[in-house]
Coordinates of C-alpha atoms and ligand atoms in Angstrom, one line a residue:
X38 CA -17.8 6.2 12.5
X39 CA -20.6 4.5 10.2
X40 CA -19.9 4.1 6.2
X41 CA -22.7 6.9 5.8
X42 CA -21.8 9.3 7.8
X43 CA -18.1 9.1 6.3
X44 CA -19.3 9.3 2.8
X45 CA -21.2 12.4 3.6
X46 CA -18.0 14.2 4.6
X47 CA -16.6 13.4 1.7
X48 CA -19.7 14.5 -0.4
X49 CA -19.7 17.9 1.6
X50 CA -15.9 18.6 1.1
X51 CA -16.5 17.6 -2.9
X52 CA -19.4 20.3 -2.5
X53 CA -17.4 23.1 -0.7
X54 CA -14.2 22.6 -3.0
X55 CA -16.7 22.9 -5.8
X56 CA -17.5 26.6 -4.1
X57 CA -14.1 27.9 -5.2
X58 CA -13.3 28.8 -1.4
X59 CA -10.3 27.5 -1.1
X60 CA -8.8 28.8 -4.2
X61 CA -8.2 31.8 -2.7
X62 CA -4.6 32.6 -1.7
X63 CA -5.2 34.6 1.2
X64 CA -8.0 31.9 2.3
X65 CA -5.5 29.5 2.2
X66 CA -2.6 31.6 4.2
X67 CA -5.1 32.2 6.7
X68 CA -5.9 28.3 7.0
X69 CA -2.6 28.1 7.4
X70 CA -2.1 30.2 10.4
X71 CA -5.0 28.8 11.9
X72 CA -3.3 25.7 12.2
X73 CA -0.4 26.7 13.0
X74 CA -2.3 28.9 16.0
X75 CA -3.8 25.5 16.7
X76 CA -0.4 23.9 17.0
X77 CA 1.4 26.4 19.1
X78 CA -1.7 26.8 21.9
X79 CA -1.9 23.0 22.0
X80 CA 1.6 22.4 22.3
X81 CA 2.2 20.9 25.8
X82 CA -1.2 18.8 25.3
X83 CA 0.3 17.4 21.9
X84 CA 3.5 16.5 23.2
X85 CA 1.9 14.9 25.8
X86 CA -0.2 12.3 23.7
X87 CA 2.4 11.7 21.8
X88 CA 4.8 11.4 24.3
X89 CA 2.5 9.0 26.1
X90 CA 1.5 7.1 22.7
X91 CA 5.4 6.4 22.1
X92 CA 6.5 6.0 25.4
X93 CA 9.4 9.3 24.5
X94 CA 10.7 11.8 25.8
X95 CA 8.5 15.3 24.9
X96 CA 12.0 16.3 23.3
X97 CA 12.0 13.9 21.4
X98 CA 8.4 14.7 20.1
X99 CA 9.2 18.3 20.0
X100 CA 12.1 17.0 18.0
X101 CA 9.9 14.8 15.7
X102 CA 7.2 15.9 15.1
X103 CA 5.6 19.4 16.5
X104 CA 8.9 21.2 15.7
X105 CA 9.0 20.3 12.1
X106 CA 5.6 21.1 11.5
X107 CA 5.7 24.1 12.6
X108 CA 8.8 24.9 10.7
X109 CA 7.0 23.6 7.7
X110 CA 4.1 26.1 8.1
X111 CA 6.1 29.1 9.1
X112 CA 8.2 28.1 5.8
X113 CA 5.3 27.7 3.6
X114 CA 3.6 30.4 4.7
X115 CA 6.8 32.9 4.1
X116 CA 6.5 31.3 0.4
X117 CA 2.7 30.4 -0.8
X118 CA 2.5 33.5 -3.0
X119 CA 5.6 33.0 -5.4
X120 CA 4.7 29.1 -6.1
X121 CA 1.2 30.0 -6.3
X122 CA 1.5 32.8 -8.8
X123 CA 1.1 31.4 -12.5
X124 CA 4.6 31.8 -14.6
X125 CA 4.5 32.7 -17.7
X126 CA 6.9 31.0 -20.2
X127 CA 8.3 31.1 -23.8
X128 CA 5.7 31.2 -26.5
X129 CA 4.9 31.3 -30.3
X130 CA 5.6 34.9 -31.8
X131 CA 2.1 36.5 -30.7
X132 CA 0.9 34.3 -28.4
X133 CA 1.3 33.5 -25.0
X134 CA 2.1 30.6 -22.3
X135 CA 1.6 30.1 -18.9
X136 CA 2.0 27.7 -16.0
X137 CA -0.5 28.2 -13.5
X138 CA -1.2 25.8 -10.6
X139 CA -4.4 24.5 -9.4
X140 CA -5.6 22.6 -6.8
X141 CA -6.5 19.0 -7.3
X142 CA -9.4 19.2 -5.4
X143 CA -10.3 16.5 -2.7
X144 CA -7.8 14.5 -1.2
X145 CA -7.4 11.8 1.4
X146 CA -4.0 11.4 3.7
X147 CA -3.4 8.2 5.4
X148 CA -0.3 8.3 8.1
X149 CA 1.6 6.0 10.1
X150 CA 1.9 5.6 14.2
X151 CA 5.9 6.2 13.9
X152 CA 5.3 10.2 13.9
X153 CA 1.4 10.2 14.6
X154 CA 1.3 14.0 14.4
X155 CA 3.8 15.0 12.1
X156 CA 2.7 12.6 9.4
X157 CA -0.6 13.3 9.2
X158 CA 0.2 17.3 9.4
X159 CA 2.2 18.0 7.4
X160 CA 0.8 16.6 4.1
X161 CA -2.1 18.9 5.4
X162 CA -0.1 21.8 4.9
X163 CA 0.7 21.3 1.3
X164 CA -2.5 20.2 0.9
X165 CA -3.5 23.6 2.2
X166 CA -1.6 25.5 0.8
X167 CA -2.4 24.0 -2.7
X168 CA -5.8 24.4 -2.2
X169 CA -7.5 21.4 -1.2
X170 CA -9.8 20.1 0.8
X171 CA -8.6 17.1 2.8
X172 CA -10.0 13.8 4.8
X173 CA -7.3 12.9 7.4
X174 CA -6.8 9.3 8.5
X175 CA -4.4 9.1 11.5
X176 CA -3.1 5.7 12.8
X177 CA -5.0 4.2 15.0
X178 CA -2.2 2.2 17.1
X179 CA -0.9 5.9 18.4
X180 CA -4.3 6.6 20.2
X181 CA -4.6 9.2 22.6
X182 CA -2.7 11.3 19.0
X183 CA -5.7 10.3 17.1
X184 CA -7.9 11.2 19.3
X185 CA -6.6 14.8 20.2
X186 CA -6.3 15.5 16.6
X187 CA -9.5 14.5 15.8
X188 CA -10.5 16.9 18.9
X189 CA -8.4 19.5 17.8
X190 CA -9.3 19.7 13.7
X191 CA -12.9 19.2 14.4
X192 CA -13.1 22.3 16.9
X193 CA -11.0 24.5 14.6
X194 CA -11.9 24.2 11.0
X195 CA -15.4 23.2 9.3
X196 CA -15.5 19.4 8.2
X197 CA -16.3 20.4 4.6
X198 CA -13.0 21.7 4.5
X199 CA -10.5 19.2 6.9
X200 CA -11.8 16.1 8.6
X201 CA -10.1 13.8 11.1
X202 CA -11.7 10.5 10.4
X203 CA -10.6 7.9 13.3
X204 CA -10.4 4.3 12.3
X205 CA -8.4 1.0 11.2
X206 CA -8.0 -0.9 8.4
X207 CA -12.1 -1.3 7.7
X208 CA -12.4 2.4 8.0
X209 CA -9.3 3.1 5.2
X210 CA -10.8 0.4 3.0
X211 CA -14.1 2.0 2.9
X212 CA -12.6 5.5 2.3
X213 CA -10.2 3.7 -0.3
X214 CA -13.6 2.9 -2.1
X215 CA -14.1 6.6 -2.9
X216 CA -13.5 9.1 -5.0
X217 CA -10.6 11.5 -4.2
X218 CA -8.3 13.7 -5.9
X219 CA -5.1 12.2 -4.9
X220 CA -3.8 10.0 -1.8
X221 CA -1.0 10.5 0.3
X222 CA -0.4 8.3 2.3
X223 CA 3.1 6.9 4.7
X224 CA 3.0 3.5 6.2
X225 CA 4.9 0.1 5.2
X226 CA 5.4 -0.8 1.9
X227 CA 3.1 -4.0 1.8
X228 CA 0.1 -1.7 3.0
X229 CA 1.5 0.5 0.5
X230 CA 0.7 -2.0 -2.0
X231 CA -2.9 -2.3 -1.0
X232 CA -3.7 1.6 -1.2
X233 CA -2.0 1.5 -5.1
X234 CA -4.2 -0.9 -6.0
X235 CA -7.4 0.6 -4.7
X236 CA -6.3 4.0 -6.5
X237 CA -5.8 2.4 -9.2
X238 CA -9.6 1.6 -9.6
X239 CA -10.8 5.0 -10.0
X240 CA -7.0 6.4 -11.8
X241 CA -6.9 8.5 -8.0
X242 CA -2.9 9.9 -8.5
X243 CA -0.9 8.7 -5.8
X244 CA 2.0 10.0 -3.0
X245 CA 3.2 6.7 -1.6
X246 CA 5.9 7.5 1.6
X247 CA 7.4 4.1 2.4
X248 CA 9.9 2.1 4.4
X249 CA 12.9 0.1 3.4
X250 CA 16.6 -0.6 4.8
X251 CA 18.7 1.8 4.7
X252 CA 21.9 1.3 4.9
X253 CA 24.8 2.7 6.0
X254 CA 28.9 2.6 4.8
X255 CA 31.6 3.6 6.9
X256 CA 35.0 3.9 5.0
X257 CA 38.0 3.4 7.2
X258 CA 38.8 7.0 6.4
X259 CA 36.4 8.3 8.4
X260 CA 36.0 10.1 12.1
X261 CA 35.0 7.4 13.9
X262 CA 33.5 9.2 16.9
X263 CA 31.5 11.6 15.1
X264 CA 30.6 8.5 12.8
X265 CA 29.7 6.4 15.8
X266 CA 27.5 9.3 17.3
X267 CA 25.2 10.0 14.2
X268 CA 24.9 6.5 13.3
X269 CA 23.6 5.6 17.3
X270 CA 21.5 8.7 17.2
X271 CA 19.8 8.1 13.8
X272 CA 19.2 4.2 15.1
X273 CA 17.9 5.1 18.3
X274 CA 15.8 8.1 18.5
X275 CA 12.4 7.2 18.6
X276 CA 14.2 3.4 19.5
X277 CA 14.5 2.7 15.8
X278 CA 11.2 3.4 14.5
X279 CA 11.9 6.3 11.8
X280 CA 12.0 5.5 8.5
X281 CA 14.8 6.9 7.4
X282 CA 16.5 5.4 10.4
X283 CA 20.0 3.5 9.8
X284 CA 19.0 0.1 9.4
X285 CA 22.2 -1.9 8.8
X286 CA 26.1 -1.1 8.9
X287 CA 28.6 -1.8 6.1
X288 CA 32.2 -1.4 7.7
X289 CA 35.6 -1.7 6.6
X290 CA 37.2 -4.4 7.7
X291 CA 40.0 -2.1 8.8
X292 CA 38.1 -0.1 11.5
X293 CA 35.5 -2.7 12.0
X294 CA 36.5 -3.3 16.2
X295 CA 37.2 0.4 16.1
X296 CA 33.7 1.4 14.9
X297 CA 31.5 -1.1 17.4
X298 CA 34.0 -0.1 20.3
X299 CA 33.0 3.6 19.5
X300 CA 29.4 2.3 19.0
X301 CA 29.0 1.2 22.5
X302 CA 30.4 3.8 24.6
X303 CA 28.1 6.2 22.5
X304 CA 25.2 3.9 24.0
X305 CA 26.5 4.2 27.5
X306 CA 27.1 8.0 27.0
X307 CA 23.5 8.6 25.5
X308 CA 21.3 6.3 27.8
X309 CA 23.7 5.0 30.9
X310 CA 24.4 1.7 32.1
X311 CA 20.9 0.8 32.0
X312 CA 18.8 2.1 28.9
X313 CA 15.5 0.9 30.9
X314 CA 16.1 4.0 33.4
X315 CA 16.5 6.6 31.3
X316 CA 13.8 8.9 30.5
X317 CA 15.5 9.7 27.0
X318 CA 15.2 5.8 25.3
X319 CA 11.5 5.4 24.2
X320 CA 9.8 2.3 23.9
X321 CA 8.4 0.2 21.4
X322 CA 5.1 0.9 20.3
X323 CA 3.2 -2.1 21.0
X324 CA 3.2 -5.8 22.1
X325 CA 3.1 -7.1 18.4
X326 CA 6.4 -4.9 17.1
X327 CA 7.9 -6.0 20.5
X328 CA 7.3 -9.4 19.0
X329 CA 8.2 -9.2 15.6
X330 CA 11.8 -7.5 17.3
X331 CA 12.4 -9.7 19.3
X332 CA 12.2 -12.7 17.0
X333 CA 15.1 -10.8 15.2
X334 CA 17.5 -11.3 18.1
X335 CA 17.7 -15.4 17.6
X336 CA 20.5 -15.4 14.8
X337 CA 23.5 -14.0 14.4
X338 CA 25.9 -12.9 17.5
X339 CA 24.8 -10.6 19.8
X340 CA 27.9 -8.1 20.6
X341 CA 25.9 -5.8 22.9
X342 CA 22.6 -5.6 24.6
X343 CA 20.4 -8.1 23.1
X344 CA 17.8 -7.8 26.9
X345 CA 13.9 -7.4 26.5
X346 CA 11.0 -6.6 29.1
X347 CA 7.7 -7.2 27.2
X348 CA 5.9 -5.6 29.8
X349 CA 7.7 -2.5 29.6
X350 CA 7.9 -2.9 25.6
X351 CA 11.6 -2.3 26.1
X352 CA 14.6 -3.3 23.9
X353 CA 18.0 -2.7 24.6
X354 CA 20.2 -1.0 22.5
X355 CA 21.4 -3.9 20.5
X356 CA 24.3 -4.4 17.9
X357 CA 24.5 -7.8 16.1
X358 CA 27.8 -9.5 14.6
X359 CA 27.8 -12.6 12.4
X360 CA 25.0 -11.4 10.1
X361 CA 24.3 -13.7 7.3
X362 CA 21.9 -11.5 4.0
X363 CA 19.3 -15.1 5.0
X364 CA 18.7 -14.0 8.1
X365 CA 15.1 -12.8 9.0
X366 CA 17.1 -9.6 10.1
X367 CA 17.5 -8.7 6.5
X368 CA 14.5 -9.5 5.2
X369 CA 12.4 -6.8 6.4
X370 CA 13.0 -3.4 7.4
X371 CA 14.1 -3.5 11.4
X372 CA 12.0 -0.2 12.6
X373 CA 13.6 -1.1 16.1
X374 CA 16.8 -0.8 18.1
X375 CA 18.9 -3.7 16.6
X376 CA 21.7 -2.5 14.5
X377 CA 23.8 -5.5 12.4
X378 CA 27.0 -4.9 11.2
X379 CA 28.6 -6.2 8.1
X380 CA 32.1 -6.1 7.4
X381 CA 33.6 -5.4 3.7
X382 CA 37.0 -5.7 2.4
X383 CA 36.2 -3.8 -1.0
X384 CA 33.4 -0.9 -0.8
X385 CA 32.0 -2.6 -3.9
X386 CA 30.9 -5.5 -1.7
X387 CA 28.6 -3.3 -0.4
X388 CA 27.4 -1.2 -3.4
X389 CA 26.6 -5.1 -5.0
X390 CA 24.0 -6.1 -1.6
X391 CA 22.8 -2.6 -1.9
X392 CA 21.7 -2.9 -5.7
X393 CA 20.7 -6.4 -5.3
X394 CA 18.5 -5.9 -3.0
X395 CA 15.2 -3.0 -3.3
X396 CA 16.1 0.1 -3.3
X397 CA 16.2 2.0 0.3
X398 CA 14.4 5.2 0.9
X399 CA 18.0 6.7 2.3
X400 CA 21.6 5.6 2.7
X401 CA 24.5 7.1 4.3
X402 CA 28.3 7.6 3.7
X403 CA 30.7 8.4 6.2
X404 CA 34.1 9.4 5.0
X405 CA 36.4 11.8 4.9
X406 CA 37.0 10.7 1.1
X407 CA 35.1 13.2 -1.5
X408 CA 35.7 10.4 -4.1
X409 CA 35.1 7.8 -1.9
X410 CA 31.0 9.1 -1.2
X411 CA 30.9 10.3 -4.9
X412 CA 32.0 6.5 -5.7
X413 CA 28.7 5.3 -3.8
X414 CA 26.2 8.2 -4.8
X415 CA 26.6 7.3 -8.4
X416 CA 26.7 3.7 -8.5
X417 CA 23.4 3.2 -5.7
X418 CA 20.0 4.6 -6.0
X419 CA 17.9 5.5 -3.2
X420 CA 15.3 8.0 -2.2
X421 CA 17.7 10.5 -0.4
X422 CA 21.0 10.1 1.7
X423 CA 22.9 12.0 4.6
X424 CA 26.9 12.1 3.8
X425 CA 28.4 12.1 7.2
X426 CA 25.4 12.1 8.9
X427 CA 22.3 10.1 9.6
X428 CA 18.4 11.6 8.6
X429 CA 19.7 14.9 8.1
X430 CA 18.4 15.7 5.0
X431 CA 14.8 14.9 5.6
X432 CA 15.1 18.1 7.9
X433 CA 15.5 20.3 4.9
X434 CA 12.9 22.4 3.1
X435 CA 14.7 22.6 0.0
X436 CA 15.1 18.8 -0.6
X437 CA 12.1 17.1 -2.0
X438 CA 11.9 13.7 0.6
X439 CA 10.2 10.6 -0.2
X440 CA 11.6 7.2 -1.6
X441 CA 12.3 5.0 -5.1
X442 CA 11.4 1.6 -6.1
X443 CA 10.4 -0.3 -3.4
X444 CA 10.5 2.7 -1.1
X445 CA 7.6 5.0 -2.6
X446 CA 6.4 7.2 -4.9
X447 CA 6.2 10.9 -5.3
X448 CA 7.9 13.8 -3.2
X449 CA 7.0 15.8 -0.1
X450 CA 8.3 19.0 1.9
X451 CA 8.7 22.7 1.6
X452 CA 7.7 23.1 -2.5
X453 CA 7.3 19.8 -3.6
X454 CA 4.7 19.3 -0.7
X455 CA 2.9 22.8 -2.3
X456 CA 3.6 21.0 -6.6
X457 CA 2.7 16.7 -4.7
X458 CA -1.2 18.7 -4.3
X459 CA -1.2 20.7 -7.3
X460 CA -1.8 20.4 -10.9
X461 CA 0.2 22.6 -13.4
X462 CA -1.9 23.5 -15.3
X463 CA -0.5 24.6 -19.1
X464 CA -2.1 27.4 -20.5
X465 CA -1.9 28.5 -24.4
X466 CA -3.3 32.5 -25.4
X467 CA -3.8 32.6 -28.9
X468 CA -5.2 36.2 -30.7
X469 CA -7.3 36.8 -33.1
X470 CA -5.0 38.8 -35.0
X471 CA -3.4 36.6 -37.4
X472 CA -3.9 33.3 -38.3
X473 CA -1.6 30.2 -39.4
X474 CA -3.4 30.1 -42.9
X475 CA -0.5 28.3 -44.2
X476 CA -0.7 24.7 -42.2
X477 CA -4.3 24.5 -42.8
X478 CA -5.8 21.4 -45.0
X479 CA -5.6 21.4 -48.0
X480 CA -1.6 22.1 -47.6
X481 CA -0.3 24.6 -49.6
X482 CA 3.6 23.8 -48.5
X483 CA 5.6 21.3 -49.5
X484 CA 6.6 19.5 -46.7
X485 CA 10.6 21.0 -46.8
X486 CA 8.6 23.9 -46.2
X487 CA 6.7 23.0 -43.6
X488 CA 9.5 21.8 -41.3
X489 CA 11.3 25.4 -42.3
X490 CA 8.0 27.6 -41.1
X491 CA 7.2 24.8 -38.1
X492 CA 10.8 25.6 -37.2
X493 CA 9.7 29.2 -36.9
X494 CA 6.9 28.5 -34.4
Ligands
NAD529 P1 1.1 0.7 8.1 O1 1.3 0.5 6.7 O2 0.8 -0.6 8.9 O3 -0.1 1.7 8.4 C1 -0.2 3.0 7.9 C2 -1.6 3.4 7.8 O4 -2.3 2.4 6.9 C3 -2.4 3.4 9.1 O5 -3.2 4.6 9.1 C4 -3.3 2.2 9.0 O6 -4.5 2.3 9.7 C5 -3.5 1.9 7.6 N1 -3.6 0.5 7.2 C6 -2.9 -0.5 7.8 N2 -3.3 -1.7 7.2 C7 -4.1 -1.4 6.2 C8 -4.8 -2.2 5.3 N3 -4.7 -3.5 5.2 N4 -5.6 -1.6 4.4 C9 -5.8 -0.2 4.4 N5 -5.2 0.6 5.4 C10 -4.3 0.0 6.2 O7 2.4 1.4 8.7 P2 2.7 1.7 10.2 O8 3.1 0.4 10.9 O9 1.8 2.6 10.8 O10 4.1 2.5 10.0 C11 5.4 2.0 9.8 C12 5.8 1.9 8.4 O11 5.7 3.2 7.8 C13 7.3 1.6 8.2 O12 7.4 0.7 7.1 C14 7.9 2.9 7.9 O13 9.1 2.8 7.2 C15 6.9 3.6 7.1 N6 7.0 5.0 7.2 C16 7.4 5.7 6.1 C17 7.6 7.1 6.2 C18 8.1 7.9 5.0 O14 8.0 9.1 5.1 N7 8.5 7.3 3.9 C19 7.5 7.7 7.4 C20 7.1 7.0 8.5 C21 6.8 5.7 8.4

């Protein structure tokens, strides 16, 4: 699409949010089931393009994307009127004080190939149900997604309200030259980087939903099975590319043989003998990530899997021994199937690499050891974390998801997708009544006076 014609959208939607339309709450519940009306008789044609983009399974797309949405919608939906009604607070004796949320106005979402759907969707629906009006940029790496969006937004809601526009990197720079509202927008952090800085130009607020490693501890008081399981499930579903996905393994030194033992019969139960074959391991999503991955597998000793088909953009399931924190392994988040594990004689050892190194967008515990996971929850930061489990709480409407540091800013999901697109607005009601004579100029108080009647206030 041509500079112009993507300016104009945004000129129309600044135009139509300027109408007041989409202040309305039962406008914006309506939008709301639109989409999700949109979702539900597109399903099989959804799954399919992402299915196809990602080289999964439509479970797992079910799984990862349309499934959530919709969860999200039905949730928010069930909900919009309580967060949207304004809430009145304490005040000064005869005045009053209220809270009432607004929409910001006109905002721009950016997502990431990993989730095509999801991640450009379900900003949407906090955008939505805030009351905005919203430009979506979908990744174009995940393709035949884009596309159908783009198909399926355009035929279903008027582009001064919601517009899919397609495009790369010289698309999102020219619409990063614009005015918005606020950006949301989930990729890697070093893109991240780029979108802050172009924000920053015209002050536009930002939601930044980034990578990172995130690690995970295994205490030697643990279940190992159950550990084994959640750990290869979190690593491989979507064949590594969440990002939340366990990225690296702390271990006790205790169970360590224990744990990778457990580790690879969990591969052979999930996938088989050969992962290639089975129609539940997905693929890698294109020729340069194949790359970069495979580049990864040259240090350290490779304890299981470790084959490649660049053709077939396959990796096996692979788990890595001998990992030194130099290696290229450690320097960048994975986003693949390769899982290294490090051993640790004192759970400290592992609490020190975490904090020396940026902070992860989730970690996870597993132990049966309250103390032992209250231990590591107080001395690590990161955005969220699973206890005895693996991307578990990013499923939950009630916990607000995004990162720290390195790993993002801002908060998404259930509510705090509704407050990420809103502004609270504070609201003061004086009357007429009386007036405050008293703290006028000239001053009439001394000022042990004045604290006494301000302390009245
Ligand atoms: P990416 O940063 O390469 O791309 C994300 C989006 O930014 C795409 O729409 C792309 O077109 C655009 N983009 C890319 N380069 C750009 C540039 N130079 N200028 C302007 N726009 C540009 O990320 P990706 O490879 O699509 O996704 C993988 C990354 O996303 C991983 O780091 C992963 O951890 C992260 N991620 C984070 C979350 C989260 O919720 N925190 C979710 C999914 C993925």
């Amino acid at each position: 699409m041509d500079n112009l014609k993507i300016s104009e959208y945004i000129e129309i939607q600044r135009n139509y949010f300027n109408s007041g339309k989409t202040k309305d709450i039962n406008f914006r519940i309506s939008q709301l089931k639109t989409l999700l009306k949109l979702v539900d008789e597109n399903e099989s044609r959804i799954l399919e393009a992402i299915s196809k983009d990602l080289g999964r399974h439509i479970i797992d797309s079910y799984m990862g994307d349309v499934g959530p949405l919709k969860k999200s919608i039905n949730y928010t939906i069930k909900n919009l009127k309580k967060w949207a009604t304004p809430k009145k607070v304490h005040s000064m004796t005869g005045t009053k004080s209220i809270i009432q949320p607004e929409p910001l106005g006109n905002v721009l979402i950016i997502a990431p190939w990993n989730y095509p759907f999801l991640l450009l969707l379900d900003p949407l629906v906090g955008a939505i149900a805030a009351g905005n009006c919203a430009i979506l940029k979908p990744s174009e790496i995940t393709v035949n997604t884009a596309t159908l969006l783009n198909e399926l937004i355009s035929s279903t809601f008027e582009p001064d309200y919601i517009k899919v526009i397609e495009g790369g990197v010289e698309e999102t720079k020219y619409l990063l030259e614009q005015k918005f509202d606020h950006i949301f927008f989930t990729g890697s952090t070093s893109v991240g980087k780029i979108i802050y800085q172009a924000a920053s130009k015209n002050l536009t607020p930002v939601t930044l939903e980034l990578g990172g490693k995130s690690p995970c501890i295994i205490d030697e008081n643990t279940d190992v099975k159950i550990t084994a399981r959640r750990i290869i499930w979190g690593k491989l579903f979507n064949n590594g590319q969440t990002c939340t996905s366990p990225d690296y393994v702390f271990v006790d030194k205790k169970i360590k043989e224990k744990v990778i033992n457990e580790f690879k019969k969990c591969i052979l139960e999930f996938y088989g003998e050969n992962p290639q074959v089975s129609p539940h391991y997905s693929r890698i999503v294109n020729a340069k990530n194949f790359d970069r991955l495979e580049a990864l597998l040259h240090e350290g000793r490779i304890i299981h899997g470790g084959k490649t088909d660049r053709n077939d953009l396959y990796i096996e399931p692979t788990i890595i021994d001998n990992i030194s924190p130099d290696f290229k392994i450690m320097q960048e988040e994975i986003f693949g199937p390769l899982l290294p594990v490090f051993e640790y004689e004192n759970v400290q050892e592992a609490i020190d690499y975490i904090n020396n190194n940026q902070k992860p967008l989730a970690a996870y515990v597993f132990t049966k050891n309250k103390k032992f996971y209250e231990n590591v929850v107080k001395q690590t930061s990161a955005g969220g974390m699973s206890i005895n489990d693996t991307i578990m709480h990013v499923t939950s409407e009630h916990l607000p998801f995004g990162g720290v540091g390195e790993s993002g800013i801002g908060k998404y999901h259930g509510k705090y997708s509704f407050d990420t697109f809103s502004n609270y607005k504070s609201i003061f009601i004086n009357t007429f009544l009386f007036d405050r004579d008293i703290l006028y100029p000239p001053y009439k108080l001394c000022l042990k006076w004045t604290k006494r009647v301000l302390s009245l206030l």
